[in-house]
Amino acid sequence: MSFKNNSQQHQLSPTECYMEFQAGVTACLRSWSALRTAVESGWGGGTRESHIKGETLRQNILQWLDGKKTPSSLDVYDFADELAIFMEEEFSVTLEDQSEQQVAETLFRLYEDCLKGDLTLARQLVVNAEGIVAFNHQYPVQIQSNENDDDEDDEDTMADRSAINYGTTSSIADVVAAPMPPTPSSTLSPAEYAMQPLFGKAVDAKPAIPSGPVRQLGESIPEESTMEVDEDGFAPVCAKGKKNRRGAR
């Protein structure tokens, strides 16, 4: 099965329909307050690492919903579970609002609609996401906390991540019920929109190249070798037993 377009006004190629789908996925994830809060708060191990994990989630979704699978072969409940597991394992966030179910259902409907050539939901998601991004810039998401818990340890702080105040941003369910515009309001093309970073500026997903050999898990940090000199105190002498240690293993 491939993406197609049934519109009588302007025929789009399957590739163009898939670009609309990718833009819709990007917009849907941008509208997910739990993911946005986790990424922008650096709960994935720091700012850079959190942005990379957000991009990883988007790529995983696009690889899974690649146009080759029929909607009937997919399970929305399993997909929702995978989203919840990802948020818990990568960001230490426990979703108590069941927003992962809402996101999964929206993405599945988006996938099915785009396969049939119906691009209205994809375009409405982009419109909604732009409004949410503008709103969150003006009114940042706040995390609920207890003023009397200042001395609690990091484990209690991690547990509090399940309590997120989403403010008054529009929910994804409102998008599904909203009237669908014929064209997206974004000045970017669907392909350009889908290529944008989810949150903030683009980050380099490539890990930094280590300056030396990678130390194995559990291996002790090697001691710095000291240079030995001969009796005159000038010429360096190779320390005994330290030559070709790697080759002797």
Tab-separated table of C-alpha atoms in Angstrom:
chain	number	residue	atom	x	y	z
A	1	MET	CA	0.000	0.000	0.000
A	2	SER	CA	1.289	3.476	-0.843
A	3	PHE	CA	0.214	7.052	-0.236
A	4	LYS	CA	-2.155	8.559	-2.775
A	5	ASN	CA	-4.313	11.625	-3.251
A	6	ASN	CA	-8.026	11.589	-4.046
A	7	SER	CA	-8.418	15.359	-4.348
A	8	GLN	CA	-9.999	16.507	-7.620
A	9	GLN	CA	-8.482	20.005	-7.346
A	10	HIS	CA	-4.800	19.217	-7.221
A	11	GLN	CA	-3.298	15.807	-7.705
A	12	LEU	CA	-0.354	15.082	-5.403
A	13	SER	CA	2.143	12.309	-5.886
A	14	PRO	CA	2.530	9.562	-3.254
A	15	THR	CA	5.811	11.200	-2.232
A	16	GLU	CA	4.062	14.536	-1.652
A	17	CYS	CA	1.370	12.808	0.406
A	18	TYR	CA	4.049	11.160	2.509
A	19	MET	CA	5.694	14.551	3.069
A	20	GLU	CA	2.350	15.818	4.363
A	21	PHE	CA	2.221	12.806	6.672
A	22	GLN	CA	5.722	13.521	7.992
A	23	ALA	CA	4.760	17.131	8.629
A	24	GLY	CA	1.688	15.920	10.515
A	25	VAL	CA	3.791	13.602	12.687
A	26	THR	CA	6.145	16.477	13.475
A	27	ALA	CA	3.227	18.737	14.373
A	28	CYS	CA	1.583	16.078	16.531
A	29	LEU	CA	4.738	15.536	18.576
A	30	ARG	CA	5.234	19.289	18.941
A	31	SER	CA	1.713	19.501	20.348
A	32	TRP	CA	2.379	16.777	22.923
A	33	SER	CA	2.960	18.770	26.108
A	34	ALA	CA	4.547	15.890	28.020
A	35	LEU	CA	7.219	15.377	25.359
A	36	ARG	CA	7.850	19.100	24.951
A	37	THR	CA	8.250	19.587	28.706
A	38	ALA	CA	10.602	16.615	29.034
A	39	VAL	CA	12.799	17.753	26.144
A	40	GLU	CA	12.935	21.441	27.004
A	41	SER	CA	13.569	20.650	30.688
A	42	GLY	CA	16.486	18.383	29.806
A	43	TRP	CA	15.064	15.324	31.546
A	44	GLY	CA	16.732	12.998	29.059
A	45	GLY	CA	20.198	13.541	30.525
A	46	GLY	CA	20.779	17.171	29.566
A	47	THR	CA	19.596	19.634	26.947
A	48	ARG	CA	21.436	18.150	23.968
A	49	GLU	CA	20.690	14.546	24.908
A	50	SER	CA	17.004	15.321	25.436
A	51	HIS	CA	16.658	16.950	22.017
A	52	ILE	CA	18.361	13.962	20.406
A	53	LYS	CA	15.944	11.580	22.139
A	54	GLY	CA	13.001	13.620	20.890
A	55	GLU	CA	14.346	13.349	17.347
A	56	THR	CA	14.876	9.619	17.856
A	57	LEU	CA	11.220	9.183	18.767
A	58	ARG	CA	10.136	10.998	15.605
A	59	GLN	CA	12.401	8.854	13.419
A	60	ASN	CA	11.154	5.662	15.088
A	61	ILE	CA	7.556	6.622	14.329
A	62	LEU	CA	8.327	7.451	10.697
A	63	GLN	CA	10.204	4.183	10.240
A	64	TRP	CA	7.320	2.201	11.689
A	65	LEU	CA	4.576	4.043	9.778
A	66	ASP	CA	6.386	3.964	6.458
A	67	GLY	CA	3.483	3.414	4.084
A	68	LYS	CA	4.165	-0.307	3.705
A	69	LYS	CA	1.910	-1.385	6.573
A	70	THR	CA	-1.868	-1.409	6.313
A	71	PRO	CA	-3.818	0.259	9.146
A	72	SER	CA	-5.542	-3.048	9.898
A	73	SER	CA	-2.191	-4.670	10.698
A	74	LEU	CA	-1.343	-2.082	13.358
A	75	ASP	CA	-2.381	-2.062	17.008
A	76	VAL	CA	-2.983	1.382	18.478
A	77	TYR	CA	-2.822	0.061	22.046
A	78	ASP	CA	0.589	-1.504	21.536
A	79	PHE	CA	1.755	1.712	19.929
A	80	ALA	CA	0.504	3.747	22.894
A	81	ASP	CA	2.346	1.411	25.253
A	82	GLU	CA	5.552	1.930	23.279
A	83	LEU	CA	5.163	5.699	23.593
A	84	ALA	CA	4.629	5.445	27.344
A	85	ILE	CA	7.624	3.131	27.744
A	86	PHE	CA	9.809	5.496	25.714
A	87	MET	CA	8.846	8.464	27.897
A	88	GLU	CA	9.493	6.509	31.078
A	89	GLU	CA	12.798	4.953	30.035
A	90	GLU	CA	14.301	7.942	28.212
A	91	PHE	CA	12.924	10.844	30.267
A	92	SER	CA	11.872	9.210	33.567
A	93	VAL	CA	8.346	10.526	33.001
A	94	THR	CA	5.305	8.537	34.080
A	95	LEU	CA	2.284	9.602	32.044
A	96	GLU	CA	-0.740	9.755	34.311
A	97	ASP	CA	-2.955	11.659	31.876
A	98	GLN	CA	-2.977	8.837	29.292
A	99	SER	CA	-1.857	11.339	26.669
A	100	GLU	CA	0.116	8.586	24.952
A	101	GLN	CA	-3.195	6.963	23.975
A	102	GLN	CA	-4.421	10.214	22.461
A	103	VAL	CA	-1.183	10.696	20.535
A	104	ALA	CA	-1.235	7.105	19.261
A	105	GLU	CA	-4.838	7.370	18.073
A	106	THR	CA	-4.125	10.671	16.316
A	107	LEU	CA	-1.046	9.300	14.555
A	108	PHE	CA	-2.940	6.206	13.429
A	109	ARG	CA	-5.797	8.274	12.031
A	110	LEU	CA	-3.263	10.572	10.352
A	111	TYR	CA	-1.549	7.561	8.798
A	112	GLU	CA	-4.805	6.066	7.547
A	113	ASP	CA	-6.055	9.382	6.150
A	114	CYS	CA	-2.820	10.115	4.294
A	115	LEU	CA	-2.800	6.619	2.814
A	116	LYS	CA	-6.224	7.417	1.360
A	117	GLY	CA	-5.070	10.821	0.148
A	118	ASP	CA	-6.975	12.812	2.777
A	119	LEU	CA	-4.560	15.522	3.976
A	120	THR	CA	-6.931	17.631	6.065
A	121	LEU	CA	-5.880	16.249	9.461
A	122	ALA	CA	-2.190	16.591	8.611
A	123	ARG	CA	-2.679	20.245	7.738
A	124	GLN	CA	-4.831	20.971	10.786
A	125	LEU	CA	-2.169	19.458	13.033
A	126	VAL	CA	0.401	21.858	11.586
A	127	VAL	CA	-1.909	24.834	12.189
A	128	ASN	CA	-2.579	23.718	15.753
A	129	ALA	CA	1.093	23.071	16.508
A	130	GLU	CA	2.064	26.569	15.404
A	131	GLY	CA	-0.468	28.019	17.843
A	132	ILE	CA	0.764	25.812	20.682
A	133	VAL	CA	4.404	26.707	20.044
A	134	ALA	CA	3.546	30.416	20.116
A	135	PHE	CA	1.504	29.966	23.303
A	136	ASN	CA	4.242	28.031	25.091
A	137	HIS	CA	6.826	30.671	24.223
A	138	GLN	CA	4.621	33.256	25.920
A	139	TYR	CA	3.453	31.032	28.794
A	140	PRO	CA	6.050	28.330	29.538
A	141	VAL	CA	4.837	25.041	30.996
A	142	GLN	CA	5.218	24.929	34.783
A	143	ILE	CA	6.024	21.826	36.805
A	144	GLN	CA	4.034	21.236	39.972
A	145	SER	CA	6.207	21.029	43.059
A	146	ASN	CA	5.845	21.048	46.833
A	147	GLU	CA	7.496	24.016	48.521
A	148	ASN	CA	8.186	21.897	51.611
A	149	ASP	CA	10.173	19.297	49.681
A	150	ASP	CA	13.318	21.335	49.023
A	151	ASP	CA	15.511	18.883	50.932
A	152	GLU	CA	14.258	15.732	49.221
A	153	ASP	CA	16.683	13.673	47.156
A	154	ASP	CA	16.848	13.291	43.383
A	155	GLU	CA	14.638	10.189	43.381
A	156	ASP	CA	11.714	12.200	44.741
A	157	THR	CA	12.364	14.876	42.127
A	158	MET	CA	12.271	12.236	39.387
A	159	ALA	CA	8.950	10.959	40.733
A	160	ASP	CA	7.454	14.453	40.576
A	161	ARG	CA	7.933	14.470	36.811
A	162	SER	CA	4.667	12.600	36.457
A	163	ALA	CA	2.797	15.702	37.676
A	164	ILE	CA	2.837	18.176	34.809
A	165	ASN	CA	0.674	21.266	34.570
A	166	TYR	CA	-0.223	21.596	30.900
A	167	GLY	CA	-1.843	25.016	31.263
A	168	THR	CA	-4.516	25.900	28.693
A	169	THR	CA	-2.893	24.707	25.497
A	170	SER	CA	-5.162	23.019	22.987
A	171	SER	CA	-5.305	19.258	23.184
A	172	ILE	CA	-4.820	16.935	20.244
A	173	ALA	CA	-8.431	15.821	20.628
A	174	ASP	CA	-9.519	19.381	19.841
A	175	VAL	CA	-7.570	19.195	16.592
A	176	VAL	CA	-9.410	16.089	15.433
A	177	ALA	CA	-12.774	17.759	16.042
A	178	ALA	CA	-11.792	21.120	14.539
A	179	PRO	CA	-12.721	22.207	10.996
A	180	MET	CA	-10.048	21.230	8.518
A	181	PRO	CA	-8.445	23.999	6.435
A	182	PRO	CA	-7.843	23.276	2.730
A	183	THR	CA	-4.212	24.389	2.949
A	184	PRO	CA	-1.752	24.714	5.830
A	185	SER	CA	-1.046	28.192	7.206
A	186	SER	CA	2.686	27.552	7.547
A	187	THR	CA	4.900	29.353	5.055
A	188	LEU	CA	7.066	26.229	4.878
A	189	SER	CA	6.390	23.362	2.530
A	190	PRO	CA	5.473	20.031	4.169
A	191	ALA	CA	8.949	18.695	3.386
A	192	GLU	CA	10.604	21.754	4.937
A	193	TYR	CA	8.346	21.587	7.984
A	194	ALA	CA	9.117	17.902	8.509
A	195	MET	CA	12.850	18.614	8.306
A	196	GLN	CA	12.739	21.155	11.125
A	197	PRO	CA	13.912	20.141	14.612
A	198	LEU	CA	11.061	19.240	16.937
A	199	PHE	CA	11.942	21.777	19.605
A	200	GLY	CA	14.385	24.651	19.436
A	201	LYS	CA	17.479	24.630	17.286
A	202	ALA	CA	18.916	21.657	15.439
A	203	VAL	CA	21.314	19.417	17.342
A	204	ASP	CA	24.031	17.141	16.050
A	205	ALA	CA	22.943	13.587	16.776
A	206	LYS	CA	26.449	12.236	16.220
A	207	PRO	CA	28.237	11.381	19.476
A	208	ALA	CA	31.512	13.059	20.247
A	209	ILE	CA	34.566	11.082	19.131
A	210	PRO	CA	36.540	9.927	22.191
A	211	SER	CA	40.124	11.137	22.385
A	212	GLY	CA	41.439	7.712	23.384
A	213	PRO	CA	40.468	4.037	23.547
A	214	VAL	CA	36.999	3.442	24.942
A	215	ARG	CA	37.147	2.073	28.492
A	216	GLN	CA	35.033	-1.052	28.944
A	217	LEU	CA	32.318	-1.219	31.580
A	218	GLY	CA	33.868	-2.090	34.930
A	219	GLU	CA	37.426	-1.492	33.746
A	220	SER	CA	39.499	0.602	36.128
A	221	ILE	CA	40.925	3.920	35.001
A	222	PRO	CA	44.525	3.323	33.841
A	223	GLU	CA	47.234	5.005	35.844
A	224	GLU	CA	49.403	7.563	34.123
A	225	SER	CA	52.798	6.097	33.261
A	226	THR	CA	55.898	7.828	34.592
A	227	MET	CA	58.959	8.313	32.414
A	228	GLU	CA	62.091	6.594	33.667
A	229	VAL	CA	65.579	7.926	32.994
A	230	ASP	CA	68.968	6.277	32.976
A	231	GLU	CA	71.668	6.749	35.560
A	232	ASP	CA	72.810	10.012	33.945
A	233	GLY	CA	69.316	11.428	34.216
A	234	PHE	CA	68.904	12.180	30.507
A	235	ALA	CA	67.913	9.346	28.167
A	236	PRO	CA	64.373	7.977	28.608
A	237	VAL	CA	64.133	4.286	29.289
A	238	CYS	CA	61.106	2.104	28.437
A	239	ALA	CA	59.449	0.888	31.643
A	240	LYS	CA	59.804	-2.853	32.049
A	241	GLY	CA	56.711	-4.913	31.498
A	242	LYS	CA	54.833	-2.064	29.800
A	243	LYS	CA	55.880	-2.705	26.220
A	244	ASN	CA	53.253	-4.138	23.866
A	245	ARG	CA	50.711	-4.674	26.651
A	246	ARG	CA	47.878	-4.598	24.168
A	247	GLY	CA	49.543	-7.187	21.924
A	248	ALA	CA	50.295	-9.482	24.850
A	249	ARG	CA	46.639	-9.800	25.820
